[in-house]
Coordinates of C-alpha atoms and ligand atoms in Angstrom, one line a residue:
M1 CA 74.9 59.8 65.5
K2 CA 74.7 58.1 69.0
A3 CA 76.8 57.1 71.3
I4 CA 77.0 54.5 74.1
R5 CA 79.8 54.6 77.1
A6 CA 80.5 51.7 78.8
A7 CA 83.6 48.8 79.9
A8 CA 83.7 47.0 76.8
V9 CA 85.2 43.6 75.4
T10 CA 85.6 42.8 72.4
L11 CA 87.9 39.6 70.3
K12 CA 90.0 40.3 67.1
D13 CA 91.0 37.2 67.0
N14 CA 90.4 33.2 67.6
P15 CA 91.9 32.6 71.0
F16 CA 91.7 28.9 70.5
E17 CA 94.3 29.6 68.2
K18 CA 95.8 32.0 69.6
S19 CA 97.2 33.8 73.0
V20 CA 94.4 35.6 75.1
A21 CA 96.7 38.8 74.4
D22 CA 96.5 38.6 70.7
C23 CA 92.7 38.2 71.1
L24 CA 90.9 40.5 73.9
V25 CA 90.1 44.0 73.4
Y26 CA 89.2 45.4 76.4
H27 CA 88.3 48.9 77.9
E28 CA 87.5 49.8 81.6
D29 CA 85.9 52.8 79.8
A30 CA 85.1 52.7 76.0
L31 CA 82.5 54.6 73.4
V32 CA 81.1 53.2 70.8
L33 CA 79.5 55.5 68.4
V34 CA 76.5 54.7 65.9
E35 CA 76.0 55.8 62.5
D36 CA 73.3 53.9 60.2
G37 CA 73.2 51.7 62.0
T38 CA 76.8 50.5 61.5
I39 CA 79.4 51.7 64.5
A40 CA 81.8 54.4 62.9
A41 CA 84.1 54.2 65.9
F42 CA 85.0 52.7 68.6
G43 CA 87.7 52.8 71.3
P44 CA 88.8 54.9 74.5
Y45 CA 86.5 57.4 75.8
A46 CA 89.0 59.8 76.7
E47 CA 90.5 59.2 73.1
L48 CA 86.8 59.7 71.1
A49 CA 84.9 62.0 73.5
P50 CA 86.6 64.9 71.8
T51 CA 85.6 63.9 68.7
L52 CA 81.6 63.5 69.7
P53 CA 79.5 66.0 67.8
A54 CA 77.7 68.5 69.9
G55 CA 74.6 66.4 70.7
A56 CA 75.1 63.1 69.9
D57 CA 72.9 61.3 71.9
L58 CA 74.9 60.1 74.5
V59 CA 74.0 56.8 76.9
E60 CA 76.1 56.1 79.7
Y61 CA 76.1 53.4 81.6
P62 CA 78.6 53.9 84.3
D63 CA 78.2 50.0 85.7
G64 CA 77.9 48.3 82.3
L65 CA 79.8 46.4 80.2
M66 CA 79.2 46.1 76.9
M67 CA 80.0 43.4 73.6
P68 CA 78.8 43.0 70.9
G69 CA 75.5 41.5 70.9
F70 CA 74.9 37.2 71.3
I71 CA 75.0 34.8 68.3
D72 CA 73.1 31.8 68.8
A73 CA 74.0 29.3 66.0
H74 CA 70.3 26.6 66.6
V75 CA 68.0 27.0 67.8
H76 CA 64.2 26.4 67.5
Y77 CA 61.2 28.7 68.1
P78 CA 57.8 27.1 67.8
Q79 CA 59.7 24.9 70.5
L80 CA 59.2 27.2 73.4
E81 CA 56.4 25.7 74.6
V82 CA 58.1 22.1 75.6
I83 CA 61.2 23.9 76.7
G84 CA 62.2 21.9 79.8
A85 CA 60.2 18.2 79.2
Y86 CA 61.0 15.5 81.1
G87 CA 61.9 12.4 80.9
S88 CA 62.8 11.5 77.4
Q89 CA 66.3 11.0 75.1
L90 CA 66.5 12.3 71.3
L91 CA 63.8 10.3 69.4
E92 CA 61.0 10.1 71.9
W93 CA 61.0 13.4 73.5
L94 CA 60.6 14.4 69.6
E95 CA 57.8 12.2 69.5
R96 CA 56.1 12.7 72.7
Y97 CA 56.6 16.9 72.6
T98 CA 57.9 18.2 69.9
F99 CA 55.7 16.5 67.1
P100 CA 53.0 17.4 69.3
A101 CA 53.7 21.3 69.3
E102 CA 55.1 22.2 66.4
Q103 CA 51.9 20.5 64.8
H104 CA 50.3 24.3 66.6
F105 CA 51.9 26.0 63.9
A106 CA 49.1 25.2 61.2
D107 CA 47.6 28.2 63.0
A108 CA 49.1 31.5 61.5
A109 CA 47.9 33.3 64.3
H110 CA 49.4 30.4 66.8
A111 CA 53.0 31.6 64.7
D112 CA 53.0 34.8 65.5
A113 CA 52.6 34.9 69.2
V114 CA 55.0 32.7 69.6
A115 CA 57.4 34.5 67.1
K116 CA 56.9 37.7 69.6
L117 CA 57.6 35.9 72.4
F118 CA 60.8 34.3 71.2
L119 CA 62.3 37.0 69.4
R120 CA 61.5 39.1 72.8
E121 CA 62.9 36.3 74.6
L122 CA 66.2 36.6 72.8
L123 CA 66.4 40.2 72.9
R124 CA 65.9 39.7 76.5
A125 CA 68.9 37.2 76.7
G126 CA 71.4 39.5 75.2
T127 CA 71.3 37.9 71.9
T128 CA 71.1 39.7 68.3
T129 CA 71.5 36.8 65.9
A130 CA 70.1 33.4 65.7
M131 CA 70.1 30.5 63.3
V132 CA 66.5 29.7 63.7
Y133 CA 64.4 25.9 62.8
C134 CA 60.3 26.6 62.1
T135 CA 58.4 24.2 61.1
V136 CA 57.2 22.7 58.0
H137 CA 54.6 25.3 57.9
P138 CA 55.3 28.1 55.5
Q139 CA 52.9 30.6 57.9
S140 CA 55.7 30.1 60.7
V141 CA 58.3 31.3 58.8
E142 CA 56.5 34.4 57.9
A143 CA 55.9 35.2 61.5
F144 CA 59.3 35.1 62.2
F145 CA 60.8 36.7 59.8
A146 CA 57.3 39.5 59.7
E147 CA 58.5 40.4 63.3
S148 CA 62.4 39.6 62.6
V149 CA 61.2 43.0 60.0
R150 CA 60.1 45.0 62.6
Y151 CA 63.4 44.5 65.2
N152 CA 65.6 44.6 62.2
T153 CA 67.3 41.8 63.5
R154 CA 69.9 40.1 61.5
M155 CA 67.5 36.9 61.3
I156 CA 69.0 33.8 59.3
A157 CA 65.4 31.0 59.2
G158 CA 63.9 28.9 57.1
K159 CA 60.6 26.3 57.0
V160 CA 61.6 22.6 58.2
L161 CA 61.7 20.0 55.1
M162 CA 60.6 16.9 56.3
D163 CA 58.5 14.4 53.5
R164 CA 58.6 10.4 55.8
N165 CA 58.9 9.4 59.7
A166 CA 56.9 12.2 61.2
P167 CA 53.2 12.7 61.7
A168 CA 50.7 13.2 58.7
A169 CA 50.0 16.7 59.7
L170 CA 54.2 18.1 60.0
L171 CA 55.0 15.8 56.5
D172 CA 55.3 17.9 53.0
T173 CA 56.9 16.4 49.6
A174 CA 59.7 16.6 48.2
E175 CA 58.0 19.0 45.7
R176 CA 55.9 21.0 47.7
G177 CA 59.4 21.6 49.9
Y178 CA 61.4 22.7 47.3
D179 CA 58.3 24.8 46.5
E180 CA 57.3 26.0 50.0
S181 CA 61.0 26.8 50.5
D182 CA 61.3 28.6 47.0
A183 CA 58.6 31.0 47.5
L184 CA 60.0 31.9 51.0
I185 CA 63.8 32.5 49.5
R186 CA 62.1 34.8 47.0
R187 CA 60.6 36.4 49.4
W188 CA 62.8 36.8 52.9
H189 CA 66.8 36.4 52.2
G190 CA 67.8 39.6 51.8
T191 CA 65.1 41.7 52.8
G192 CA 66.7 44.2 55.3
R193 CA 69.0 42.1 57.5
Q194 CA 66.8 38.8 56.9
L195 CA 68.6 35.6 55.6
Y196 CA 67.6 32.4 55.0
C197 CA 68.4 29.2 55.6
V198 CA 67.4 25.5 54.0
T199 CA 66.6 23.1 57.0
P200 CA 66.0 19.8 55.9
R201 CA 65.3 18.2 59.8
F202 CA 67.5 15.5 59.6
A203 CA 68.2 12.5 57.3
P204 CA 65.9 9.4 59.3
T205 CA 62.7 12.3 58.4
S206 CA 64.1 13.8 54.8
T207 CA 63.9 10.8 52.0
Q208 CA 66.8 11.0 49.6
A209 CA 64.6 12.4 47.2
Q210 CA 63.7 15.7 49.8
L211 CA 67.9 15.9 51.1
D212 CA 68.5 16.0 46.8
A213 CA 66.0 18.8 46.7
A214 CA 67.7 20.6 49.3
G215 CA 70.8 20.6 47.5
A216 CA 69.0 22.0 44.5
L217 CA 67.3 24.2 46.1
L218 CA 71.3 25.5 47.9
R219 CA 72.9 25.8 44.1
A220 CA 69.7 27.7 43.0
H221 CA 69.9 30.9 45.8
D222 CA 73.1 32.4 46.0
G223 CA 74.0 32.8 49.9
V224 CA 71.4 31.4 51.0
Y225 CA 72.3 28.6 54.3
L226 CA 71.8 25.5 55.0
Q227 CA 70.9 23.7 58.7
T228 CA 70.0 20.3 60.6
H229 CA 70.8 17.8 62.8
L230 CA 74.1 15.4 62.7
C231 CA 75.2 12.9 65.5
E232 CA 73.1 13.9 68.5
N233 CA 72.2 10.5 69.4
L234 CA 73.5 6.9 69.4
D235 CA 70.4 5.8 68.8
E236 CA 69.3 7.9 66.1
I237 CA 72.7 7.4 64.2
A238 CA 72.2 3.9 64.1
W239 CA 69.0 4.7 62.8
V240 CA 70.3 7.1 60.1
H241 CA 72.6 3.6 59.2
E242 CA 69.8 1.9 58.3
L243 CA 68.1 4.2 56.7
F244 CA 71.0 4.7 54.4
P245 CA 73.0 1.6 54.3
E246 CA 75.2 2.8 51.0
R247 CA 76.4 5.6 53.4
A248 CA 80.0 5.4 54.9
S249 CA 79.2 7.8 57.7
Y250 CA 75.9 9.9 59.0
L251 CA 77.9 13.5 57.8
D252 CA 78.6 11.4 54.8
V253 CA 74.3 11.1 53.9
Y254 CA 74.7 14.9 53.7
A255 CA 77.6 15.4 51.5
H256 CA 76.7 12.6 49.2
T257 CA 74.1 15.3 48.5
G258 CA 75.7 18.2 48.4
L259 CA 74.7 19.6 51.5
V260 CA 78.1 20.2 53.2
G261 CA 79.3 23.0 52.2
A262 CA 80.6 26.9 53.5
R263 CA 77.1 28.1 55.4
S264 CA 76.2 24.5 56.3
M265 CA 75.5 24.5 59.7
F266 CA 74.9 21.2 60.9
G267 CA 73.2 20.9 65.1
H268 CA 75.9 18.8 67.8
G269 CA 77.6 16.7 66.0
I270 CA 78.5 15.0 69.8
H271 CA 79.2 11.6 68.1
L272 CA 82.1 12.3 64.8
H273 CA 85.1 10.9 63.7
E274 CA 88.5 12.6 62.3
H275 CA 87.5 11.9 59.4
D276 CA 83.9 14.1 59.9
F277 CA 86.3 16.6 61.2
C278 CA 88.2 16.4 58.4
T279 CA 85.5 16.9 55.7
C280 CA 83.9 19.8 57.7
H281 CA 87.1 22.0 57.7
Q282 CA 87.4 21.5 53.5
A283 CA 84.1 22.6 53.2
G284 CA 84.2 25.7 56.1
A285 CA 80.7 23.9 57.1
A286 CA 80.5 24.6 61.3
L287 CA 79.0 22.8 63.8
A288 CA 76.9 24.1 66.5
H289 CA 77.8 23.4 70.0
C290 CA 74.4 23.1 72.1
P291 CA 75.7 21.8 75.7
T292 CA 72.4 21.9 77.7
S293 CA 70.4 20.1 75.1
N294 CA 72.8 17.4 74.9
L295 CA 73.4 17.3 78.9
F296 CA 69.2 17.1 79.2
L297 CA 68.7 15.0 76.9
G298 CA 72.0 13.0 77.7
S299 CA 73.0 13.0 73.9
G300 CA 76.8 13.7 75.1
L301 CA 79.4 15.6 75.2
F302 CA 81.0 17.5 72.4
K303 CA 84.8 17.1 71.9
L304 CA 84.9 21.1 71.2
F305 CA 88.7 21.2 71.5
E306 CA 88.6 18.3 68.8
A307 CA 86.0 19.7 66.4
A308 CA 88.8 23.8 67.5
D309 CA 91.7 21.9 66.7
P310 CA 93.8 24.8 65.1
V311 CA 95.9 21.9 63.0
R312 CA 92.6 21.6 61.4
P313 CA 90.0 24.1 62.8
V314 CA 86.1 23.3 62.0
R315 CA 84.0 26.6 62.8
V316 CA 82.2 26.0 65.8
G317 CA 78.9 28.5 67.2
L318 CA 77.2 28.6 70.6
G319 CA 73.7 26.8 69.9
T320 CA 71.0 27.1 72.7
D321 CA 68.7 24.2 71.0
V322 CA 65.5 25.2 73.1
G323 CA 63.4 23.2 72.8
G324 CA 65.8 20.3 73.6
G325 CA 67.7 22.9 74.8
T326 CA 66.8 24.5 79.1
S327 CA 67.5 28.2 78.3
L328 CA 67.9 31.1 75.4
S329 CA 70.8 32.3 77.2
Q330 CA 73.9 32.3 76.0
L331 CA 75.6 33.0 79.0
Q332 CA 73.9 29.9 80.9
T333 CA 75.0 27.9 77.9
L334 CA 78.2 29.1 77.9
N335 CA 78.5 27.9 82.1
A336 CA 77.2 24.5 80.0
A337 CA 80.1 24.5 77.3
Y338 CA 82.7 25.1 80.5
K339 CA 81.6 21.6 82.1
V340 CA 81.0 19.6 79.3
A341 CA 84.9 20.1 78.3
A342 CA 85.6 20.2 82.0
M343 CA 84.4 16.3 81.7
A344 CA 86.7 15.7 79.1
G345 CA 89.5 17.1 80.5
H346 CA 90.1 20.6 79.1
K347 CA 89.3 24.0 80.3
L348 CA 87.5 26.8 78.4
N349 CA 88.5 30.2 79.2
A350 CA 86.3 32.7 79.5
V351 CA 87.8 34.8 76.3
Q352 CA 87.2 31.7 74.5
A353 CA 83.8 31.3 75.9
F354 CA 82.7 34.8 74.4
Y355 CA 84.5 34.2 71.4
L356 CA 81.8 31.6 71.0
A357 CA 79.6 33.0 71.7
T358 CA 80.3 36.4 69.6
L359 CA 82.8 36.2 66.9
G360 CA 83.4 32.5 66.8
G361 CA 79.3 32.3 66.3
A362 CA 79.7 35.4 63.0
R363 CA 82.5 33.5 61.8
S364 CA 80.8 29.9 62.0
L365 CA 78.1 31.6 60.0
H366 CA 80.5 33.1 57.6
L367 CA 79.4 36.7 58.9
D368 CA 82.8 37.7 61.0
E369 CA 83.5 40.8 58.5
R370 CA 80.1 42.2 59.8
L371 CA 78.7 40.8 63.5
G372 CA 80.7 39.8 66.3
R373 CA 82.8 42.5 66.9
L374 CA 82.7 46.0 68.2
A375 CA 85.1 47.4 65.6
P376 CA 84.5 50.3 62.7
G377 CA 82.9 49.0 59.9
Y378 CA 80.6 46.4 61.7
E379 CA 76.8 46.2 62.1
A380 CA 75.9 47.7 65.9
D381 CA 74.3 45.1 67.5
L382 CA 75.3 44.9 70.7
V383 CA 74.4 44.1 74.7
V384 CA 75.8 45.8 77.6
L385 CA 76.1 43.7 80.3
D386 CA 75.2 44.0 84.0
P387 CA 78.1 42.4 86.5
K388 CA 76.6 43.6 89.1
A389 CA 72.9 41.9 88.4
T390 CA 71.8 40.1 91.3
P391 CA 72.9 40.6 95.4
L392 CA 75.3 37.7 95.1
M393 CA 77.0 38.6 91.2
A394 CA 77.1 42.0 92.9
F395 CA 79.2 40.5 96.0
R396 CA 81.1 38.4 94.1
N397 CA 82.0 40.4 91.4
G398 CA 83.6 42.2 94.3
Y399 CA 86.2 40.2 94.6
C400 CA 87.5 39.8 90.3
R401 CA 90.4 40.6 89.9
D402 CA 90.7 41.9 87.1
I403 CA 88.0 41.3 83.2
I404 CA 88.7 37.6 82.6
E405 CA 87.8 37.0 86.5
Q406 CA 85.3 39.0 85.9
L407 CA 83.9 37.4 82.1
F408 CA 84.0 34.2 84.1
M409 CA 81.5 35.2 87.1
L410 CA 79.7 36.7 84.3
M411 CA 79.2 33.2 82.3
V412 CA 78.9 31.0 85.3
L413 CA 76.1 32.9 87.5
G414 CA 74.8 35.3 84.6
D415 CA 71.7 34.5 82.6
D416 CA 68.6 37.1 81.4
R417 CA 68.8 38.8 84.7
A418 CA 72.2 40.2 83.8
V419 CA 71.6 42.0 80.5
R420 CA 70.9 45.1 80.9
A421 CA 70.0 46.4 77.4
T422 CA 70.2 45.3 74.2
Y423 CA 70.9 47.1 70.9
V424 CA 69.7 46.4 67.3
A425 CA 71.6 48.2 64.7
G426 CA 72.1 51.2 66.7
E427 CA 68.7 51.5 68.4
T428 CA 67.6 50.4 72.2
V429 CA 65.2 47.1 71.7
Y430 CA 65.8 46.5 75.0
D431 CA 66.5 48.2 78.2
R432 CA 65.7 46.7 81.5
E433 CA 65.2 49.9 83.4
R434 CA 62.3 51.7 81.1
S435 CA 59.5 51.8 83.0
G436 CA 56.5 50.1 81.1
D437 CA 57.5 47.9 78.7
P438 CA 60.7 47.5 78.7
F439 CA 61.6 46.5 74.7
R440 CA 61.2 48.8 71.7
Y441 CA 57.5 47.5 69.9
A442 CA 55.2 46.0 71.9
E443 CA 54.4 42.2 72.2
G444 CA 50.3 42.8 70.5
Ligands
GUN1 N1 67.0 16.1 65.9 C1 65.9 15.8 64.5 N2 65.2 17.2 65.6 C2 65.0 17.9 66.3 C3 65.0 18.6 67.0 O1 64.0 19.6 67.2 N3 65.5 19.0 68.7 C4 67.0 18.5 68.9 N4 67.3 18.5 69.7 N5 67.4 17.6 68.4 C5 66.8 17.3 66.4
ZN2 ZN1 67.9 20.9 67.3

């Protein structure tokens, strides 16, 4: 039995639909008890301390604020080497930076090294679950899942499918993409905590035959996910209309092929219409809001409050979209999400924001019965934040009058420096203060 003591915040319902009071759980001094990787008990320290068995391993963070580990609903691990690349919008950015970088993953040793760095950077940012694009190369998926198994993180990932409109070295075929994905699903889906995601990159780089093959993979394997991109950029959307003139909308290209269902995650969805939101709502499909990427690539402003409208709520996760995005930190991603909402005349409050990064992310993945909350029975993935991480934060923190102001300060000023420790299935996988290597496993 392991016990963690700190202040704690967790959400129990959706603050886009209910009041803050109905959603927020806050304990100034809380205890989480962990048994076999799962939360056995959670509550005020004073109540739970007497139940602590003698000899339990108790870790205390007197200045810490713990919460569920962050969930990144959309990220490309092979794009670490092009994060922050100057000067292009989406389609040119793909050609100039992204496709060359992804070709390096033909080399399994390169994939292995980048997967190791990526996992460490996620954990350093307090992210414990992510939905991840690999490259077209099966070895890029092998490298990623192998590293995730080592840390025992719950990750969702898949091999990119592309059979046109990309460099020859990055193309598969409808048949080969099917066979390679099928083999990866058999090997990895449900291996430990790993889950597979069928990953056609986006409509312009797949023929109809390949999109059909993706649909067939979903039908052949229970519980696998689908991820792709949708309505990110105006030139991209015009291109999709040229390539699929018979379809009513970009989303309809996917819907027509049976790719819009529960467990489908569409990256961006910036330029969607009411009809598309209704389609996603009815299907239980989700959108990944990636604000740092949308600003960086000049793609546009996601309509978060329209998507989350309680009249026909669409599930929304928060994505970093690195390398289009500029940070792996969900705190920095929330900072951008606040500004994007503000540009549309909305206020994203701190409780809504942290919902997106935790329980809302879990709901977008249909994993909210096991991830995204501090509550008995939930998987013990959590992050301990340090509201005094920098001199400025320590100073500003002194003027926060309540937990909601403190949370807001954390998402505006915080980044990976504000992560004191990260736990995965109850194990400390990252501890900022540990001497030597702060990570549980060596990089090499
Ligand atoms: N659309 C198709 N591929 C990509 C990608 O790698 N990143 C982003 N942001 N959009 C895409
Ligand atoms: Zn993306």
